[in-house]
Coordinates of C-alpha atoms in Angstrom, one line a residue:
Chain J
X859 CA 0.0 0.0 0.0
X860 CA 1.3 3.4 -0.9
X861 CA -0.2 5.0 2.2
X862 CA 2.0 2.9 4.5
X863 CA 5.1 3.7 2.4
X864 CA 4.3 7.4 2.6
X865 CA 3.8 7.4 6.4
X866 CA 7.4 7.2 7.5
X867 CA 8.3 10.0 5.1
X868 CA 5.5 12.1 6.5
X869 CA 6.7 11.4 10.0
X870 CA 10.3 12.4 9.1
X871 CA 9.1 15.6 7.5
X872 CA 7.0 16.4 10.5
X873 CA 10.0 15.8 12.8
X874 CA 12.2 18.1 10.6
X875 CA 9.5 20.7 10.8
X876 CA 9.5 20.4 14.6
X877 CA 13.3 20.8 14.7
X878 CA 13.3 24.0 12.6
X879 CA 10.0 25.4 13.9
X880 CA 11.4 27.5 16.8
X881 CA 14.5 28.8 15.0
X882 CA 14.5 32.6 14.9
X883 CA 11.3 32.8 16.9
X884 CA 10.8 34.8 20.1
X885 CA 10.6 33.4 23.5
X886 CA 6.8 33.4 23.6
X887 CA 6.5 31.3 20.5
X888 CA 9.1 28.8 21.7
X889 CA 7.2 28.7 25.0
X890 CA 3.9 28.0 23.3
X891 CA 5.6 25.3 21.2
X892 CA 7.0 23.7 24.4
X893 CA 3.6 23.7 26.0
X894 CA 2.0 22.2 22.9
X895 CA 4.5 19.3 23.0
X896 CA 3.9 18.8 26.7
X897 CA 0.1 18.8 26.4
X898 CA 0.5 16.5 23.4
X899 CA 2.3 14.0 25.7
X900 CA -0.5 14.2 28.2
X901 CA -3.1 13.9 25.5
X902 CA -1.4 10.9 23.9
X903 CA -1.6 9.2 27.3
X904 CA -5.3 10.0 27.6
X905 CA -5.8 8.7 24.0
X906 CA -4.6 5.3 25.1
X907 CA -7.2 5.3 27.9
X908 CA -10.0 6.8 25.8
X909 CA -9.3 6.0 22.2
X910 CA -8.0 2.5 22.7
X911 CA -9.5 1.3 25.9
X912 CA -12.7 3.3 25.7
X913 CA -12.7 4.7 29.2
X914 CA -13.0 8.3 30.2
X915 CA -10.4 9.7 32.6
X916 CA -11.0 13.1 34.0
X917 CA -7.9 13.2 36.1
X918 CA -5.3 13.8 33.4
X919 CA -4.6 17.2 34.8
X920 CA -4.4 15.8 38.3
X921 CA -1.8 13.2 37.2
X922 CA 0.1 16.0 35.5
X923 CA 0.0 17.8 38.8
X924 CA 1.2 14.8 40.6
X925 CA 4.2 14.4 38.3
X926 CA 4.8 18.2 38.4
X927 CA 4.8 18.4 42.2
X928 CA 6.9 15.3 42.7
X929 CA 9.5 16.6 40.2
X930 CA 9.4 20.0 41.7
X931 CA 9.9 18.8 45.3
X932 CA 12.7 16.4 44.3
X933 CA 14.6 18.8 42.1
X934 CA 14.3 21.6 44.7
X935 CA 15.8 19.1 47.2
X936 CA 18.8 18.8 44.8
X937 CA 17.9 15.6 42.9
X938 CA 18.5 15.5 39.2
X939 CA 15.5 16.0 36.9
X940 CA 15.7 12.5 35.5
X941 CA 15.2 11.0 39.0
X942 CA 12.4 13.4 39.8
X943 CA 10.7 12.6 36.5
X944 CA 11.1 8.8 37.0
X945 CA 9.6 9.1 40.5
X946 CA 6.7 11.2 39.3
X947 CA 5.9 8.8 36.4
X948 CA 6.1 5.8 38.6
X949 CA 3.9 7.3 41.2
X950 CA 1.3 8.2 38.6
X951 CA 1.4 4.7 37.3
X952 CA 0.8 3.2 40.7
X953 CA -1.9 5.7 41.6
X954 CA -3.5 4.9 38.3
X955 CA -3.5 1.2 39.1
X956 CA -5.0 1.9 42.6
X957 CA -7.8 4.1 41.2
X958 CA -8.5 2.0 38.2
X959 CA -8.7 -1.3 40.0
X960 CA -11.9 -0.7 41.9
X961 CA -13.5 1.5 39.2
X962 CA -13.0 -1.0 36.4
X963 CA -14.6 -3.9 38.4
X964 CA -17.9 -2.4 37.4
X965 CA -19.4 -1.5 34.1
X966 CA -20.5 1.9 33.1
X967 CA -18.6 5.2 33.4
X968 CA -17.4 4.7 37.0
X969 CA -13.8 5.5 36.0
X970 CA -14.9 8.9 34.9
X971 CA -16.5 9.7 38.3
X972 CA -13.7 8.3 40.3
X973 CA -11.1 10.2 38.4
X974 CA -13.2 13.3 38.7
X975 CA -13.1 12.7 42.5
X976 CA -9.4 12.1 42.4
X977 CA -8.7 15.3 40.5
X978 CA -10.8 17.4 43.0
X979 CA -9.1 15.7 46.0
X980 CA -5.7 16.4 44.5
X981 CA -6.7 20.1 44.1
X982 CA -7.9 20.3 47.7
X983 CA -4.7 18.7 49.1
X984 CA -2.6 20.9 46.9
X985 CA -4.4 24.0 48.2
X986 CA -4.6 23.0 51.9
X987 CA -1.3 21.3 52.6
X988 CA 0.8 24.4 52.4
X989 CA 3.8 22.8 54.3
X990 CA 4.3 20.4 51.3
X991 CA 2.9 22.1 48.3
X992 CA 3.1 25.8 49.1
X993 CA -0.7 26.1 49.1
X994 CA -2.2 28.6 46.7
X995 CA 1.2 30.3 46.3
X996 CA 2.6 27.1 44.8
X997 CA 6.2 26.2 44.3
X998 CA 8.6 28.2 42.3
X999 CA 12.3 28.5 41.2
X1000 CA 12.6 24.9 40.2
X1001 CA 15.9 24.5 38.3
X1002 CA 16.0 23.5 34.7
X1003 CA 17.8 20.3 33.9
X1004 CA 21.3 20.0 32.4
X1005 CA 23.0 16.9 31.1
X1006 CA 26.8 17.2 31.1
X1007 CA 27.7 20.1 28.7
X1008 CA 24.1 20.4 27.5
X1009 CA 22.1 22.8 29.7
X1010 CA 18.4 23.4 29.1
X1011 CA 18.4 26.7 31.0
X1012 CA 17.6 28.9 28.0
X1013 CA 14.4 28.7 26.1
X1014 CA 15.7 27.2 22.8
X1015 CA 17.7 24.4 24.4
X1016 CA 14.8 23.7 26.6
X1017 CA 12.6 23.3 23.5
X1018 CA 15.0 20.7 22.1
X1019 CA 15.0 18.9 25.4
X1020 CA 11.2 18.8 25.4
X1021 CA 11.2 17.6 21.8
X1022 CA 13.6 14.8 22.7
X1023 CA 11.4 13.6 25.5
X1024 CA 8.3 14.0 23.3
X1025 CA 9.9 11.9 20.5
X1026 CA 11.0 9.2 23.0
X1027 CA 7.5 9.1 24.6
X1028 CA 5.8 9.0 21.2
X1029 CA 8.1 6.2 19.9
X1030 CA 7.5 4.2 23.1
X1031 CA 3.8 4.5 22.7
X1032 CA 4.0 3.6 19.0
X1033 CA 6.0 0.5 20.0
X1034 CA 3.5 -0.5 22.6
X1035 CA 0.6 -0.2 20.1
X1036 CA 2.5 -2.3 17.5
X1037 CA 3.3 -5.0 20.0
X1038 CA 1.0 -8.1 20.3
X1039 CA -0.1 -6.5 23.5
X1040 CA -1.0 -3.2 21.8
X1041 CA -2.9 -5.2 19.2
X1042 CA -4.9 -6.6 22.0
X1043 CA -5.8 -2.9 22.9
X1044 CA -7.1 -2.5 19.3
X1045 CA -9.1 -5.7 19.6
X1046 CA -10.6 -4.3 22.8
X1047 CA -11.6 -1.1 21.1
X1048 CA -13.1 -2.6 18.0
X1049 CA -15.1 -5.3 19.7
X1050 CA -14.8 -5.9 23.4
X1051 CA -17.1 -8.9 23.4
X1052 CA -15.1 -10.6 20.7
X1053 CA -11.8 -9.7 22.4
X1054 CA -13.0 -11.3 25.6
X1055 CA -14.3 -14.4 23.9
X1056 CA -10.8 -14.8 22.3
X1057 CA -9.4 -15.0 25.8
X1058 CA -8.1 -11.5 26.3
X1059 CA -8.4 -10.3 29.9
X1060 CA -10.2 -7.1 29.0
X1061 CA -10.3 -5.8 32.5
X1062 CA -6.6 -6.1 33.0
X1063 CA -5.9 -4.5 29.6
X1064 CA -8.1 -1.6 30.4
X1065 CA -6.5 -1.1 33.7
X1066 CA -3.0 -1.2 32.2
X1067 CA -4.1 1.3 29.5
X1068 CA -5.4 3.7 32.1
X1069 CA -2.3 3.3 34.3
X1070 CA 0.1 3.9 31.3
X1071 CA -2.0 6.8 30.2
X1072 CA -1.8 8.3 33.7
X1073 CA 2.0 7.8 33.7
X1074 CA 2.2 9.8 30.4
X1075 CA 0.4 12.6 32.2
X1076 CA 3.0 12.4 35.0
X1077 CA 5.7 12.7 32.4
X1078 CA 4.0 15.8 30.9
X1079 CA 3.8 17.2 34.4
X1080 CA 7.5 16.6 35.1
X1081 CA 8.1 18.8 32.0
X1082 CA 5.8 21.5 33.1
X1083 CA 7.8 22.0 36.3
X1084 CA 11.1 23.2 34.6
X1085 CA 9.2 24.9 31.7
X1086 CA 7.1 27.3 33.8
X1087 CA 9.3 27.1 36.9
X1088 CA 6.2 27.8 38.9
X1089 CA 3.4 25.4 39.8
X1090 CA 0.1 26.0 41.7
X1091 CA -3.0 23.8 42.2
X1092 CA -5.0 26.0 39.8
X1093 CA -3.0 24.8 36.8
X1094 CA -4.1 21.2 37.5
X1095 CA -7.8 21.7 38.4
X1096 CA -10.6 19.8 36.8
X1097 CA -11.1 22.4 34.0
X1098 CA -7.6 21.6 32.8
X1099 CA -8.5 17.9 32.7
X1100 CA -11.5 18.7 30.5
X1101 CA -9.2 20.7 28.2
X1102 CA -6.9 17.6 27.8
X1103 CA -10.0 15.5 27.1
X1104 CA -11.1 18.0 24.5
X1105 CA -7.6 17.8 22.8
X1106 CA -8.0 14.0 22.4
X1107 CA -11.6 14.2 21.2
X1108 CA -11.2 17.2 18.9
X1109 CA -8.1 15.7 17.3
X1110 CA -9.6 12.3 16.9
X1111 CA -9.5 9.7 19.7
X1112 CA -8.0 6.4 18.6
X1113 CA -5.8 8.0 16.0
X1114 CA -2.2 8.0 16.9
X1115 CA -1.6 11.6 15.7
X1116 CA -5.0 12.8 16.8
X1117 CA -3.8 14.2 20.2
X1118 CA -1.1 16.3 18.5
X1119 CA -3.6 18.0 16.2
X1120 CA -6.1 18.3 19.0
X1121 CA -3.5 19.9 21.4
X1122 CA -2.6 22.4 18.7
X1123 CA -6.3 23.3 18.1
X1124 CA -7.1 23.6 21.8
X1125 CA -4.1 25.7 22.6
X1126 CA -4.2 27.9 19.4
X1127 CA -8.0 28.2 18.9
X1128 CA -8.6 30.4 21.9
X1129 CA -5.8 32.7 20.6
X1130 CA -7.6 32.8 17.2
X1131 CA -11.0 33.4 18.8
X1132 CA -9.6 36.2 21.1
X1133 CA -11.1 38.8 18.8
X1134 CA -14.5 37.7 19.9
X1135 CA -13.5 38.6 23.5
X1136 CA -15.7 37.1 26.2
X1137 CA -17.6 34.9 23.7
X1138 CA -14.7 32.7 22.7
X1139 CA -15.5 29.9 25.2
X1140 CA -19.1 29.8 24.1
X1141 CA -18.1 29.6 20.4
X1142 CA -15.6 27.0 21.4
X1143 CA -18.3 24.9 23.2
X1144 CA -20.6 25.2 20.2
X1145 CA -17.9 24.0 17.9
X1146 CA -17.2 21.0 20.1
X1147 CA -20.9 20.1 20.2
X1148 CA -21.1 20.4 16.4
X1149 CA -18.0 18.2 16.0
X1150 CA -19.5 15.6 18.3
X1151 CA -22.8 15.7 16.5
X1152 CA -21.5 15.5 12.9
X1153 CA -18.1 13.8 13.3
X1154 CA -17.6 12.1 16.6
X1155 CA -14.2 10.7 15.4
X1156 CA -12.6 14.2 15.6
X1157 CA -10.8 16.3 13.0
X1158 CA -8.6 13.4 11.7
X1159 CA -11.8 11.4 11.4
X1160 CA -13.3 14.3 9.4
X1161 CA -10.2 14.3 7.2
X1162 CA -10.5 10.6 6.6
X1163 CA -14.2 11.0 5.7
X1164 CA -13.4 13.8 3.3
X1165 CA -10.7 11.6 1.6
X1166 CA -13.1 8.7 1.2
X1167 CA -15.6 11.1 -0.3
X1168 CA -13.1 12.4 -2.8
X1169 CA -11.6 9.0 -3.8
X1170 CA -13.8 6.2 -2.6
X1171 CA -11.7 3.1 -2.0
X1172 CA -12.9 -0.5 -2.3
X1173 CA -14.3 -1.3 1.1
X1174 CA -12.4 -4.2 2.7
X1175 CA -13.5 -5.6 6.0
X1176 CA -11.1 -4.5 8.7
X1177 CA -9.9 -8.0 9.6
X1178 CA -9.5 -9.1 6.0
X1179 CA -7.6 -5.9 5.2
X1180 CA -5.1 -6.6 7.9
X1181 CA -4.6 -10.1 6.7
X1182 CA -4.0 -8.9 3.1
X1183 CA -1.2 -6.6 4.2
X1184 CA 2.2 -7.9 3.4
Chain I
X1405 CA -22.7 27.3 82.7
X1406 CA -24.5 24.3 84.3
X1407 CA -23.9 21.0 82.5
X1408 CA -27.5 20.3 81.5
X1409 CA -27.8 23.8 79.9
X1410 CA -24.6 23.1 78.0
X1411 CA -25.8 19.8 76.9
X1412 CA -29.1 21.3 75.7
X1413 CA -27.2 23.9 73.8
X1414 CA -25.0 21.4 71.9
X1415 CA -28.1 19.3 71.3
X1416 CA -29.9 22.3 69.8
X1417 CA -26.9 23.0 67.6
X1418 CA -26.8 19.4 66.5
X1419 CA -30.5 19.5 65.5
X1420 CA -30.0 22.7 63.6
X1421 CA -27.0 21.3 61.7
X1422 CA -28.9 18.1 61.0
X1423 CA -32.0 20.0 59.7
X1424 CA -30.0 22.3 57.4
X1425 CA -28.0 19.3 56.2
X1426 CA -31.3 17.5 55.4
X1427 CA -32.6 20.5 53.7
X1428 CA -29.5 21.0 51.4
X1429 CA -29.5 17.2 51.0
X1430 CA -33.0 17.2 49.7
X1431 CA -32.1 19.8 47.1
X1432 CA -29.1 17.6 46.1
X1433 CA -31.5 14.7 45.8
X1434 CA -33.7 16.6 43.3
X1435 CA -30.7 17.1 41.1
X1436 CA -29.7 13.5 41.6
X1437 CA -33.2 12.2 40.7
X1438 CA -33.3 14.1 37.5
X1439 CA -29.8 12.8 36.6
X1440 CA -30.9 9.2 37.3
X1441 CA -34.2 9.6 35.2
X1442 CA -32.3 10.9 32.2
X1443 CA -29.6 8.2 32.6
X1444 CA -32.2 5.4 32.8
X1445 CA -34.4 6.4 29.9
X1446 CA -31.8 7.7 27.5
X1447 CA -28.4 6.4 28.8
X1448 CA -27.3 10.0 28.9
X1449 CA -24.7 10.8 31.5
X1450 CA -25.3 14.5 31.8
X1451 CA -22.1 16.3 32.8
X1452 CA -24.0 19.6 32.6
X1453 CA -26.4 18.7 35.4
X1454 CA -24.8 21.2 37.8
X1455 CA -25.3 24.0 35.2
X1456 CA -28.9 22.8 34.8
X1457 CA -29.4 23.8 38.4
X1458 CA -27.5 27.0 38.1
X1459 CA -29.4 28.3 35.0
X1460 CA -33.1 28.4 36.1
X1461 CA -32.3 30.9 38.8
X1462 CA -31.1 33.3 36.1
X1463 CA -34.3 32.6 34.1
X1464 CA -36.3 33.7 37.2
X1465 CA -34.1 36.8 37.6
X1466 CA -34.6 37.7 33.9
X1467 CA -38.4 37.3 34.5
X1468 CA -38.1 39.6 37.6
X1469 CA -35.7 42.2 36.4
X1470 CA -36.1 42.4 32.6
X1471 CA -39.7 41.7 32.2
X1472 CA -40.9 43.1 35.6
X1473 CA -42.9 40.0 36.4
X1474 CA -44.2 39.5 40.0
X1475 CA -42.4 36.9 42.1
X1476 CA -44.7 34.0 41.4
X1477 CA -44.9 35.0 37.7
X1478 CA -41.2 34.9 37.6
X1479 CA -41.0 31.5 39.2
X1480 CA -43.5 30.2 36.6
X1481 CA -41.6 31.8 33.8
X1482 CA -38.3 30.3 35.1
X1483 CA -40.0 26.8 35.3
X1484 CA -41.4 27.1 31.8
X1485 CA -38.1 28.2 30.3
X1486 CA -36.2 25.5 32.2
X1487 CA -38.6 22.8 31.0
X1488 CA -38.4 24.1 27.4
X1489 CA -34.6 24.6 27.2
X1490 CA -33.2 22.1 29.7
X1491 CA -35.8 19.5 28.9
X1492 CA -37.1 19.7 25.4
X1493 CA -34.3 21.5 23.5
X1494 CA -31.6 19.5 25.4
X1495 CA -33.2 16.3 24.2
X1496 CA -34.0 17.4 20.6
X1497 CA -30.8 19.4 19.8
X1498 CA -28.1 17.6 21.8
X1499 CA -29.2 14.1 22.9
X1500 CA -31.3 12.8 20.1
X1501 CA -29.0 13.4 17.2
X1502 CA -26.0 12.1 19.1
X1503 CA -27.4 8.8 20.6
X1504 CA -26.4 6.8 17.4
X1505 CA -22.8 8.0 17.8
X1506 CA -22.5 6.1 21.1
X1507 CA -22.1 7.3 24.7
X1508 CA -18.8 9.0 24.5
X1509 CA -19.5 11.8 22.1
X1510 CA -22.6 12.6 24.0
X1511 CA -20.7 12.9 27.3
X1512 CA -18.2 15.2 25.7
X1513 CA -21.0 17.2 24.2
X1514 CA -22.7 17.6 27.7
X1515 CA -19.3 18.8 29.0
X1516 CA -19.2 21.4 26.3
X1517 CA -22.7 22.3 27.0
X1518 CA -21.8 23.0 30.7
X1519 CA -19.1 25.4 29.5
X1520 CA -21.6 27.0 27.1
X1521 CA -24.2 27.6 29.9
X1522 CA -21.6 28.8 32.4
X1523 CA -20.1 31.3 29.9
X1524 CA -23.6 32.3 28.7
X1525 CA -24.8 33.2 32.2
X1526 CA -21.6 35.1 32.8
X1527 CA -21.7 37.0 29.5
X1528 CA -25.5 37.8 29.4
X1529 CA -26.2 38.3 33.0
X1530 CA -23.0 39.1 34.8
X1531 CA -20.1 37.5 36.7
X1532 CA -21.1 38.7 40.1
X1533 CA -23.2 36.6 42.5
X1534 CA -26.8 37.8 42.4
X1535 CA -29.1 37.9 45.4
X1536 CA -32.1 35.7 44.9
X1537 CA -35.5 36.1 46.4
X1538 CA -36.5 33.4 48.9
X1539 CA -39.8 31.5 48.9
X1540 CA -39.7 31.5 52.7
X1541 CA -39.3 34.2 55.4
X1542 CA -35.8 34.5 56.8
X1543 CA -36.9 33.8 60.4
X1544 CA -36.5 31.1 63.0
X1545 CA -39.1 28.9 64.5
X1546 CA -39.2 26.5 67.3
X1547 CA -39.8 22.8 66.8
X1548 CA -39.7 20.5 69.8
X1549 CA -37.6 23.0 71.8
X1550 CA -35.0 23.5 69.1
X1551 CA -34.8 26.7 67.1
X1552 CA -34.6 26.0 63.4
X1553 CA -34.7 28.2 60.3
X1554 CA -38.0 28.4 58.5
X1555 CA -36.1 28.4 55.2
X1556 CA -34.4 25.1 55.9
X1557 CA -37.6 23.6 57.0
X1558 CA -39.5 24.9 54.0
X1559 CA -36.9 23.7 51.5
X1560 CA -36.9 20.2 53.0
X1561 CA -40.7 20.1 52.9
X1562 CA -41.0 21.3 49.3
X1563 CA -38.3 18.9 48.1
X1564 CA -39.7 15.9 49.9
X1565 CA -43.2 16.8 48.6
X1566 CA -41.8 16.9 45.0
X1567 CA -40.1 13.5 45.4
X1568 CA -43.2 12.0 46.9
X1569 CA -45.3 13.4 44.1
X1570 CA -42.9 12.1 41.5
X1571 CA -42.8 8.6 43.1
X1572 CA -46.6 8.6 43.1
X1573 CA -46.6 9.6 39.5
X1574 CA -44.1 6.9 38.5
X1575 CA -45.7 4.1 40.5
X1576 CA -49.4 4.8 40.4
X1577 CA -50.2 6.4 37.0
X1578 CA -50.4 4.7 33.6
X1579 CA -47.9 7.2 32.1
X1580 CA -45.5 6.8 35.0
X1581 CA -45.5 3.0 34.7
X1582 CA -45.0 3.3 31.0
X1583 CA -42.0 5.5 31.7
X1584 CA -40.6 2.8 34.0
X1585 CA -41.2 0.1 31.4
X1586 CA -39.3 2.3 28.9
X1587 CA -36.4 2.6 31.2
X1588 CA -36.3 -1.1 32.0
X1589 CA -36.7 -2.5 28.5
X1590 CA -37.5 -0.1 25.6
X1591 CA -38.0 -2.9 23.1
X1592 CA -40.6 -4.8 25.1
X1593 CA -42.3 -1.5 26.1
X1594 CA -42.6 -0.6 22.5
X1595 CA -44.2 -4.0 21.7
X1596 CA -46.7 -3.5 24.5
X1597 CA -47.8 -0.3 22.9
X1598 CA -45.9 2.3 24.9
X1599 CA -44.9 5.4 23.0
X1600 CA -41.3 5.1 24.1
X1601 CA -40.1 8.3 22.4
X1602 CA -42.7 10.2 24.3
X1603 CA -41.8 8.6 27.6
X1604 CA -38.1 9.5 27.1
X1605 CA -39.2 13.1 26.3
X1606 CA -41.2 13.1 29.6
X1607 CA -38.1 12.1 31.5
X1608 CA -36.2 15.1 30.1
X1609 CA -39.1 17.4 30.8
X1610 CA -39.2 16.2 34.4
X1611 CA -35.4 16.7 34.7
X1612 CA -35.8 20.3 33.6
X1613 CA -38.6 20.9 36.1
X1614 CA -36.7 19.3 39.0
X1615 CA -33.6 21.4 38.1
X1616 CA -35.7 24.5 38.2
X1617 CA -37.1 23.6 41.6
X1618 CA -33.7 22.8 43.0
X1619 CA -32.4 26.1 41.6
X1620 CA -35.2 28.1 43.1
X1621 CA -34.7 26.4 46.5
X1622 CA -30.9 26.6 46.6
X1623 CA -30.2 30.0 45.1
X1624 CA -31.4 32.1 48.1
X1625 CA -28.8 30.3 50.2
X1626 CA -25.8 30.2 47.9
X1627 CA -26.8 33.1 45.6
X1628 CA -27.2 32.8 41.8
X1629 CA -23.8 32.7 40.2
X1630 CA -22.5 31.4 36.9
X1631 CA -20.1 29.1 38.6
X1632 CA -22.3 27.7 41.3
X1633 CA -23.2 24.6 39.2
X1634 CA -19.6 23.3 39.3
X1635 CA -19.8 21.6 42.7
X1636 CA -23.5 20.8 42.4
X1637 CA -23.2 18.6 39.4
X1638 CA -20.5 16.5 41.0
X1639 CA -22.6 16.1 44.2
X1640 CA -25.6 15.1 42.1
X1641 CA -23.5 12.3 40.4
X1642 CA -22.2 11.2 43.8
X1643 CA -25.6 11.2 45.4
X1644 CA -26.9 9.1 42.5
X1645 CA -24.0 6.6 42.7
X1646 CA -24.0 6.4 46.5
X1647 CA -27.7 5.7 46.7
X1648 CA -27.8 3.3 43.8
X1649 CA -27.7 4.4 40.2
X1650 CA -30.9 2.7 39.2
X1651 CA -33.2 3.9 41.9
X1652 CA -35.1 7.0 42.6
X1653 CA -35.3 6.4 46.3
X1654 CA -31.6 5.6 46.2
X1655 CA -30.9 9.1 44.8
X1656 CA -33.0 10.6 47.5
X1657 CA -31.1 8.7 50.2
X1658 CA -27.8 9.6 48.7
X1659 CA -28.6 13.3 48.5
X1660 CA -29.8 13.4 52.1
X1661 CA -26.8 11.5 53.3
X1662 CA -24.4 13.8 51.6
X1663 CA -26.2 16.9 52.8
X1664 CA -26.1 15.7 56.4
X1665 CA -22.6 14.4 56.4
X1666 CA -21.4 17.6 54.6
X1667 CA -22.9 19.8 57.3
X1668 CA -21.7 17.6 60.2
X1669 CA -18.1 17.6 58.8
X1670 CA -18.1 21.3 58.3
X1671 CA -19.4 22.0 61.8
X1672 CA -17.6 19.4 63.8
X1673 CA -14.5 18.2 61.9
X1674 CA -12.9 20.4 59.3
X1675 CA -14.0 23.1 56.9
X1676 CA -10.9 22.9 54.8
X1677 CA -11.7 19.4 53.6
X1678 CA -15.4 19.8 53.6
X1679 CA -15.5 19.3 49.8
X1680 CA -13.5 16.2 50.1
X1681 CA -16.1 14.2 52.0
X1682 CA -18.5 13.4 49.1
X1683 CA -15.4 12.4 47.1
X1684 CA -14.2 10.0 49.7
X1685 CA -17.7 8.7 50.1
X1686 CA -17.8 8.0 46.4
X1687 CA -14.5 6.1 46.4
X1688 CA -15.6 4.1 49.4
X1689 CA -18.9 3.2 47.7
X1690 CA -17.3 2.2 44.5
X1691 CA -14.8 0.0 46.4
X1692 CA -17.3 -1.8 48.6
X1693 CA -20.7 -1.5 47.1
X1694 CA -20.6 -0.4 43.5
X1695 CA -24.4 -0.9 43.1
X1696 CA -25.0 1.8 45.7
X1697 CA -26.5 1.6 49.1
X1698 CA -30.0 0.9 48.0
X1699 CA -29.2 -0.3 44.5
X1700 CA -29.7 -3.7 43.1
X1701 CA -26.8 -5.3 41.3
X1702 CA -27.5 -5.5 37.6
X1703 CA -25.0 -8.2 36.9
X1704 CA -22.2 -7.8 34.4
X1705 CA -23.2 -7.1 30.8
X1706 CA -20.4 -7.2 28.3

């Protein structure tokens, strides 16, 4: 198939674009690019939970916060960033397991509610336990990481540092989704009943997807800490979780590159709609409702639909198509 | 102070806290019952339920201040607009076209709807908290030796009356039983000659009316503000889950329980973590009794 030959080329071109994008740009643009990459990581994690395992998590910002606070506290205590990041990611993974285990025992959208509760609790603890988290004033002056001669203290090197982490995270996720184990995720998404009847432990798969997705949020959080160098509970409130959820859905849940597109739209659209002043969130909400109504698979899904309409291809049943691939 | 006077005083305080907890809890229950009705008949998890309770207060205020209606006229106006917008339009414009897309897009759409309502109230009415006229006089009265606020008592009475009336309607009238049949098994209900689409519509209309009632009762206490739905929606979900997701009396019990526990915690334990209590309750229920306190386990359906 030509599409599968074209794909690596497109990815390489995209990567090259990411490398040259910040050159010659001001600090603000570079900062926005960094935060786009960081939110893309969090959204990629949620995409695993939502797009592949079909569960809603409303705690992605809470997990980001967990990663951010752990990284901040450890780096302020003199630990290297890598150690802080690893601790944050691991903690998010474990908390994800602990939250998901009871919630996924039962059908329905219990995970959504329990993660909503977790995010609210996280916010309360962050605000009230000032001895640890700095309360509403938050934590500040976290150092930026440096690796030997490479120091990410300035904005441009920090961008390349973020990009490196992003590429590693994306490659790992790609690997996971291509492994037999990741194919089980896809089976789960396409037809849970069939997946279960083929002997897949859907509950365990779902739990793992959620825990890994949460760990990705922790990774994103550990990048927020050195980027902003100031963290407060407000940045990780429930509204932020909804924003990340929107990124996944707007981009196209279940598509690998959906979250990247979604993060770009969600971060840039408010800027574009700023001319409408106070009405931009309302317009935004209406756009989301329209998208859900007419194209629930998001912008990438919309693109795919448009392509099919332009050049209808011979319909092959999904299973057969995979078997016919070389 | 002599010990028995002291004891009497703490007892009085306890009764007051209990009553005001029950009264807030009954309002939570109204929200939770509407949530459960819509969930049962149309499998719609309404993430905008909190905004559904925030909004009718603004409809009433518009009736009062923009159209110069008298108080009761404004209440009737608010109720009518709530039933029309939150009941009929919500079903026709948001839920019905999206049901074929599956549950997820609809959930996201209701989240977007909550943003829309919140921002709409802020843009078109104002960001400041608005005082809201109370149905009841702001005085105290004595019941069994304890002084309690008339407002708390009245709110509790009105909310309970509404729930009893609704239960009567659902259990004893033909339409109510047809609605229950639709919730339990739409296909069979259809075969038996029930107009299921109409029954689903009724559930949405009732949700709109309950939201309007809850709004009118709660706004004099917490004021009408664009953001006041944020906490309420979550509490409505939690009340529904704690009581049992498939039961109206469960939602009532869950609402009352949360109201009372919330007030007791705030008075006797901690105000800082007051908001955490329903959340902890939710996690505990999901851990130990996922079908809810009064719920019946539905068994696992894959």
